[in-house]
Amino acid sequence: MQTTGRLKHPYETVWGASDDFKRVESHACPISTCAAPAGSPCRTGKGKVAIQYHTARFRLVPQLAKTLSVPTPAVRKPGSLWSELPRPASAGTEPVGHVRLGYARASTARQSLDAQMGSLTEAGVTRVFSEKISTLATQRPDLEAAVKLAGEIRTSGVAVTLVVHDHKGLGRGIELALLAEELKAGDVGLEFLAGELKGSHDPSGIVFTVLAAMSGIEREYIRDRTLEGHASARKRGKTIGGAGVTDGDMLSMALHLRDQEMSLCDIAKRLVITTGAKKGQHPSPATVMRMLREYDERTAAALAA
């Protein structure tokens, strides 16, 4: 069987960590209805980020001339409202100067950031973004602000490194891999002051990607242990979750839907109670919220142990 297009590295298939989109975005889109400038993804006629780049644009890249399509990576959030991104610095230009931005995070409001702030200051960080929020949160405003500022500074021709006390402060699993892809897209360096990844790292490196995958496996292991604990508790006659209507299958589906950033109301409409007097009905948004909150609390306690 014949294949079309360039062969991909195995990790490109898993993480979507290809450089193709950077090559494509080095050119402005020649399609008049799009006209996306260099550094930004293509857009649809309705002002959304296109799910793939226009053919006339990616064929400006010699390596992609015979490729059938080039998908827009997740880091560009295809389907979201399009907005112009910082334009890339001139190719081949050596960075002028170096800025070190820091990020510190604690999971709960009771935890102190003093130790992290101190280590970042000693490491020569000029500005620190900090927040107290779980890594399970789908949005972390201060981390997003740090990455955005780093990208803007880099486009001005200045080298930038994002410095973090420990890689666990950034996230786990796919979130960590997507963040690495975003830093790679902005040509932003990454440095950890402690932990297994201590030192400076290329966000696109294989070691970083593998460790991100291992972190994802760790979270799945914790989730499976939680569900097994629920099953064991039910055998002993103990009620788990909101008014006895939730179960492990419902929790798994709710977690999957939450990862897709669905609202509590929409998640509740997709779930069905399978036992008890309310069998066949949908749980209330309050029940879903309580079930997910209890799961988050158990997971956070397990990770902190």
Short mmCIF file of C-alpha atoms in Angstrom, two decimals:
data_model
loop_
_atom_site.label_atom_id
_atom_site.label_comp_id
_atom_site.label_asym_id
_atom_site.label_seq_id
_atom_site.Cartn_x
_atom_site.Cartn_y
_atom_site.Cartn_z
CA MET A 1 0.00 0.00 0.00
CA GLN A 2 1.35 3.40 -0.92
CA THR A 3 1.50 6.21 1.57
CA THR A 4 1.36 9.93 0.91
CA GLY A 5 3.16 12.61 2.82
CA ARG A 6 6.13 12.67 5.13
CA LEU A 7 6.79 9.94 7.72
CA LYS A 8 6.26 11.04 11.30
CA HIS A 9 8.26 10.39 14.43
CA PRO A 10 6.26 8.15 16.85
CA TYR A 11 5.93 10.99 19.37
CA GLU A 12 4.37 13.24 16.75
CA THR A 13 1.47 10.82 16.54
CA VAL A 14 1.02 10.73 20.32
CA TRP A 15 1.49 14.37 21.17
CA GLY A 16 1.06 16.22 17.86
CA ALA A 17 4.51 17.64 18.56
CA SER A 18 5.43 18.40 14.95
CA ASP A 19 7.31 21.47 13.74
CA ASP A 20 5.14 21.64 10.62
CA PHE A 21 2.85 24.34 11.96
CA LYS A 22 5.81 26.57 12.82
CA ARG A 23 7.09 26.25 9.26
CA VAL A 24 3.66 27.03 7.85
CA GLU A 25 3.14 30.02 10.15
CA SER A 26 6.43 31.54 9.08
CA HIS A 27 4.45 32.63 5.98
CA ALA A 28 1.32 34.77 5.79
CA CYS A 29 -1.67 32.98 4.26
CA PRO A 30 -2.07 33.95 0.57
CA ILE A 31 -5.80 33.17 0.57
CA SER A 32 -7.60 36.54 0.46
CA THR A 33 -10.53 35.33 2.59
CA CYS A 34 -8.08 34.32 5.32
CA ALA A 35 -4.97 36.56 5.04
CA ALA A 36 -3.69 35.32 8.40
CA PRO A 37 -0.37 37.05 9.13
CA ALA A 38 2.84 35.19 9.94
CA GLY A 39 2.73 33.73 13.45
CA SER A 40 -1.03 33.10 13.46
CA PRO A 41 -3.10 30.08 12.35
CA CYS A 42 -5.48 30.19 9.40
CA ARG A 43 -9.04 31.35 10.03
CA THR A 44 -12.45 30.42 8.68
CA GLY A 45 -14.93 32.75 7.06
CA LYS A 46 -16.78 32.88 10.38
CA GLY A 47 -13.73 34.16 12.27
CA LYS A 48 -12.78 30.87 13.93
CA VAL A 49 -9.40 29.15 14.07
CA ALA A 50 -9.39 26.69 11.15
CA ILE A 51 -8.91 23.00 11.92
CA GLN A 52 -6.22 22.82 9.24
CA TYR A 53 -4.04 25.26 7.32
CA HIS A 54 -5.06 26.33 3.82
CA THR A 55 -3.35 24.32 1.10
CA ALA A 56 -1.94 27.39 -0.65
CA ARG A 57 -0.24 28.36 2.60
CA PHE A 58 1.40 25.13 3.68
CA ARG A 59 2.61 24.47 0.14
CA LEU A 60 4.82 27.53 0.49
CA VAL A 61 6.98 25.22 2.63
CA PRO A 62 9.06 22.97 0.33
CA GLN A 63 8.98 20.01 2.75
CA LEU A 64 5.17 20.07 2.73
CA ALA A 65 4.57 20.66 -0.98
CA LYS A 66 3.22 17.13 -1.53
CA THR A 67 1.37 16.83 1.78
CA LEU A 68 -2.41 16.44 1.58
CA SER A 69 -3.16 18.50 4.68
CA VAL A 70 -1.51 20.08 7.72
CA PRO A 71 -3.74 20.09 10.82
CA THR A 72 -3.81 23.04 13.17
CA PRO A 73 -2.24 21.87 16.48
CA ALA A 74 -4.18 21.84 19.74
CA VAL A 75 -1.99 24.65 21.06
CA ARG A 76 -3.73 26.97 18.54
CA LYS A 77 -7.17 25.88 19.82
CA PRO A 78 -8.90 25.09 16.49
CA GLY A 79 -12.56 26.06 16.53
CA SER A 80 -12.04 28.91 18.99
CA LEU A 81 -12.42 32.60 18.16
CA TRP A 82 -9.50 33.69 15.95
CA SER A 83 -7.21 36.52 17.06
CA GLU A 84 -3.84 37.61 15.74
CA LEU A 85 -0.85 36.22 17.64
CA PRO A 86 2.58 37.86 18.03
CA ARG A 87 4.52 37.72 14.79
CA PRO A 88 7.72 35.66 14.83
CA ALA A 89 11.13 37.30 15.13
CA SER A 90 13.17 37.48 11.93
CA ALA A 91 14.66 34.11 11.04
CA GLY A 92 18.32 33.74 11.85
CA THR A 93 18.41 36.72 14.18
CA GLU A 94 20.45 36.14 17.32
CA PRO A 95 18.61 36.94 20.59
CA VAL A 96 19.52 40.25 22.21
CA GLY A 97 19.47 39.92 25.99
CA HIS A 98 17.82 37.29 28.19
CA VAL A 99 14.74 37.54 30.45
CA ARG A 100 13.89 34.98 33.15
CA LEU A 101 10.21 34.79 34.11
CA GLY A 102 9.08 32.68 37.07
CA TYR A 103 5.94 30.74 37.93
CA ALA A 104 4.95 29.49 41.40
CA ARG A 105 1.85 27.48 42.29
CA ALA A 106 0.24 25.92 45.33
CA SER A 107 -2.75 23.55 45.23
CA THR A 108 -4.70 25.14 48.10
CA ALA A 109 -5.07 28.55 49.71
CA ARG A 110 -3.53 27.24 52.94
CA GLN A 111 -0.23 26.29 51.30
CA SER A 112 2.61 28.81 51.35
CA LEU A 113 4.49 29.98 48.28
CA ASP A 114 7.38 31.47 50.28
CA ALA A 115 9.86 28.66 49.54
CA GLN A 116 9.15 28.72 45.81
CA MET A 117 9.32 32.52 45.67
CA GLY A 118 12.64 32.47 47.50
CA SER A 119 14.21 29.93 45.16
CA LEU A 120 13.01 31.84 42.10
CA THR A 121 14.50 35.07 43.41
CA GLU A 122 17.83 33.35 44.06
CA ALA A 123 17.74 31.99 40.50
CA GLY A 124 17.71 35.53 39.10
CA VAL A 125 14.05 35.66 38.04
CA THR A 126 12.97 39.23 37.30
CA ARG A 127 9.20 38.70 37.47
CA VAL A 128 7.13 35.96 39.11
CA PHE A 129 3.57 34.90 38.32
CA SER A 130 1.95 33.00 41.19
CA GLU A 131 -1.41 31.46 42.01
CA LYS A 132 -3.05 29.00 44.38
CA ILE A 133 -5.00 26.60 42.21
CA SER A 134 -5.18 22.85 41.55
CA THR A 135 -3.37 21.38 38.55
CA LEU A 136 -6.73 19.75 37.76
CA ALA A 137 -8.17 23.18 36.91
CA THR A 138 -8.72 23.53 33.16
CA GLN A 139 -7.64 27.17 33.26
CA ARG A 140 -4.81 28.72 35.26
CA PRO A 141 -4.85 32.46 34.53
CA ASP A 142 -1.42 33.32 35.93
CA LEU A 143 0.33 30.48 34.10
CA GLU A 144 -1.39 31.51 30.88
CA ALA A 145 -0.31 35.12 31.49
CA ALA A 146 3.29 34.04 32.08
CA VAL A 147 3.41 32.00 28.86
CA LYS A 148 1.77 34.82 26.88
CA LEU A 149 4.24 37.42 28.16
CA ALA A 150 7.15 35.07 27.47
CA GLY A 151 6.01 34.69 23.87
CA GLU A 152 5.61 38.45 23.41
CA ILE A 153 9.08 39.13 24.80
CA ARG A 154 10.60 36.44 22.58
CA THR A 155 9.06 37.95 19.44
CA SER A 156 10.82 41.22 20.27
CA GLY A 157 14.14 39.43 19.79
CA VAL A 158 14.97 38.77 23.45
CA ALA A 159 15.66 35.24 24.70
CA VAL A 160 13.21 34.07 27.40
CA THR A 161 13.26 31.25 29.95
CA LEU A 162 10.28 30.22 32.07
CA VAL A 163 11.62 29.15 35.47
CA VAL A 164 9.59 26.88 37.78
CA HIS A 165 10.55 25.35 41.14
CA ASP A 166 9.42 21.83 40.19
CA HIS A 167 7.76 20.32 37.10
CA LYS A 168 4.77 19.23 39.20
CA GLY A 169 3.89 22.90 39.56
CA LEU A 170 3.09 23.06 35.85
CA GLY A 171 0.83 20.05 35.51
CA ARG A 172 0.79 16.40 34.59
CA GLY A 173 0.13 14.19 31.60
CA ILE A 174 -1.32 15.75 28.47
CA GLU A 175 -1.53 19.21 30.08
CA LEU A 176 2.23 19.19 30.60
CA ALA A 177 2.82 18.00 27.03
CA LEU A 178 0.56 20.70 25.57
CA LEU A 179 2.31 23.36 27.63
CA ALA A 180 5.66 22.10 26.33
CA GLU A 181 4.30 22.36 22.79
CA GLU A 182 3.16 25.94 23.43
CA LEU A 183 6.57 26.93 24.80
CA LYS A 184 8.21 25.25 21.84
CA ALA A 185 5.98 27.19 19.45
CA GLY A 186 7.07 30.44 21.09
CA ASP A 187 10.76 29.40 21.22
CA VAL A 188 10.69 29.86 25.01
CA GLY A 189 13.16 27.99 27.22
CA LEU A 190 12.19 26.06 30.34
CA GLU A 191 14.09 25.50 33.58
CA PHE A 192 13.27 23.59 36.77
CA LEU A 193 15.07 24.36 40.03
CA ALA A 194 14.28 21.06 41.77
CA GLY A 195 12.81 17.60 41.22
CA GLU A 196 13.49 14.88 38.65
CA LEU A 197 13.74 17.41 35.81
CA LYS A 198 16.07 19.81 37.59
CA GLY A 199 17.99 21.93 35.10
CA SER A 200 17.36 23.54 31.71
CA HIS A 201 15.33 21.59 29.16
CA ASP A 202 14.32 21.84 25.55
CA PRO A 203 10.50 21.63 25.74
CA SER A 204 10.48 19.53 22.58
CA GLY A 205 12.95 16.98 23.98
CA ILE A 206 12.10 13.27 24.15
CA VAL A 207 12.93 12.98 27.87
CA PHE A 208 10.50 15.76 28.76
CA THR A 209 7.75 14.19 26.65
CA VAL A 210 8.23 10.72 28.15
CA LEU A 211 8.09 12.09 31.70
CA ALA A 212 4.91 13.97 30.82
CA ALA A 213 3.40 10.68 29.62
CA MET A 214 4.47 8.95 32.84
CA SER A 215 2.76 11.70 34.85
CA GLY A 216 -0.45 11.04 32.91
CA ILE A 217 -0.20 7.33 33.69
CA GLU A 218 0.26 8.20 37.37
CA ARG A 219 -2.98 10.21 37.38
CA GLU A 220 -4.86 7.38 35.67
CA TYR A 221 -3.51 4.97 38.31
CA ILE A 222 -4.81 7.21 41.10
CA ARG A 223 -8.19 7.47 39.40
CA ASP A 224 -8.42 3.68 39.08
CA ARG A 225 -7.55 3.25 42.76
CA THR A 226 -10.30 5.73 43.66
CA LEU A 227 -12.90 3.84 41.61
CA GLU A 228 -11.80 0.53 43.16
CA GLY A 229 -12.19 2.14 46.59
CA HIS A 230 -15.75 3.15 45.68
CA ALA A 231 -16.62 -0.39 44.62
CA SER A 232 -15.18 -1.81 47.84
CA ALA A 233 -17.11 0.71 49.94
CA ARG A 234 -20.39 -0.17 48.22
CA LYS A 235 -19.86 -3.85 48.95
CA ARG A 236 -19.65 -2.87 52.62
CA GLY A 237 -22.93 -0.97 52.31
CA LYS A 238 -21.38 2.51 52.36
CA THR A 239 -22.99 5.20 50.19
CA ILE A 240 -20.61 7.04 47.84
CA GLY A 241 -21.35 10.32 46.08
CA GLY A 242 -24.53 12.38 45.80
CA ALA A 243 -27.48 10.62 47.41
CA GLY A 244 -26.35 7.19 46.22
CA VAL A 245 -27.03 7.91 42.53
CA THR A 246 -23.40 8.10 41.35
CA ASP A 247 -21.05 5.24 40.54
CA GLY A 248 -17.62 4.61 39.07
CA ASP A 249 -18.84 4.57 35.47
CA MET A 250 -20.63 7.88 35.96
CA LEU A 251 -17.53 9.42 37.52
CA SER A 252 -15.33 8.23 34.65
CA MET A 253 -17.70 9.71 32.08
CA ALA A 254 -18.01 12.97 34.03
CA LEU A 255 -14.22 13.30 34.17
CA HIS A 256 -14.00 12.68 30.43
CA LEU A 257 -16.63 15.34 29.69
CA ARG A 258 -15.00 17.81 32.06
CA ASP A 259 -11.72 17.36 30.20
CA GLN A 260 -13.64 18.58 27.14
CA GLU A 261 -14.47 21.75 29.14
CA MET A 262 -18.21 21.05 29.21
CA SER A 263 -20.31 22.89 31.81
CA LEU A 264 -21.85 21.12 34.81
CA CYS A 265 -25.31 21.41 33.26
CA ASP A 266 -24.17 19.87 29.99
CA ILE A 267 -22.32 17.09 31.81
CA ALA A 268 -25.43 16.28 33.86
CA LYS A 269 -27.52 16.00 30.68
CA ARG A 270 -25.09 13.42 29.28
CA LEU A 271 -25.12 11.22 32.40
CA VAL A 272 -27.76 8.66 33.35
CA ILE A 273 -28.46 7.15 36.78
CA THR A 274 -28.29 3.35 36.54
CA THR A 275 -29.41 2.26 40.01
CA GLY A 276 -31.97 3.08 42.69
CA ALA A 277 -35.31 4.86 42.56
CA LYS A 278 -33.99 7.46 40.08
CA LYS A 279 -32.76 4.88 37.57
CA GLY A 280 -32.94 6.25 34.01
CA GLN A 281 -32.98 9.90 35.12
CA HIS A 282 -30.22 12.48 34.81
CA PRO A 283 -28.34 13.55 37.94
CA SER A 284 -28.63 17.18 38.97
CA PRO A 285 -25.75 19.61 38.23
CA ALA A 286 -25.29 19.91 42.02
CA THR A 287 -24.78 16.13 42.28
CA VAL A 288 -22.25 16.23 39.44
CA MET A 289 -20.42 19.13 41.08
CA ARG A 290 -20.30 17.30 44.43
CA MET A 291 -19.07 14.08 42.78
CA LEU A 292 -16.28 15.89 40.89
CA ARG A 293 -15.32 18.00 43.90
CA GLU A 294 -14.98 14.93 46.12
CA TYR A 295 -12.88 13.24 43.44
CA ASP A 296 -10.63 16.31 43.14
CA GLU A 297 -10.17 16.46 46.92
CA ARG A 298 -9.24 12.76 47.10
CA THR A 299 -6.86 13.08 44.17
CA ALA A 300 -5.19 16.19 45.60
CA ALA A 301 -4.72 14.42 48.95
CA ALA A 302 -3.23 11.37 47.21
CA LEU A 303 -0.83 13.52 45.18
CA ALA A 304 0.25 15.46 48.27
CA ALA A 305 0.90 12.27 50.26
#
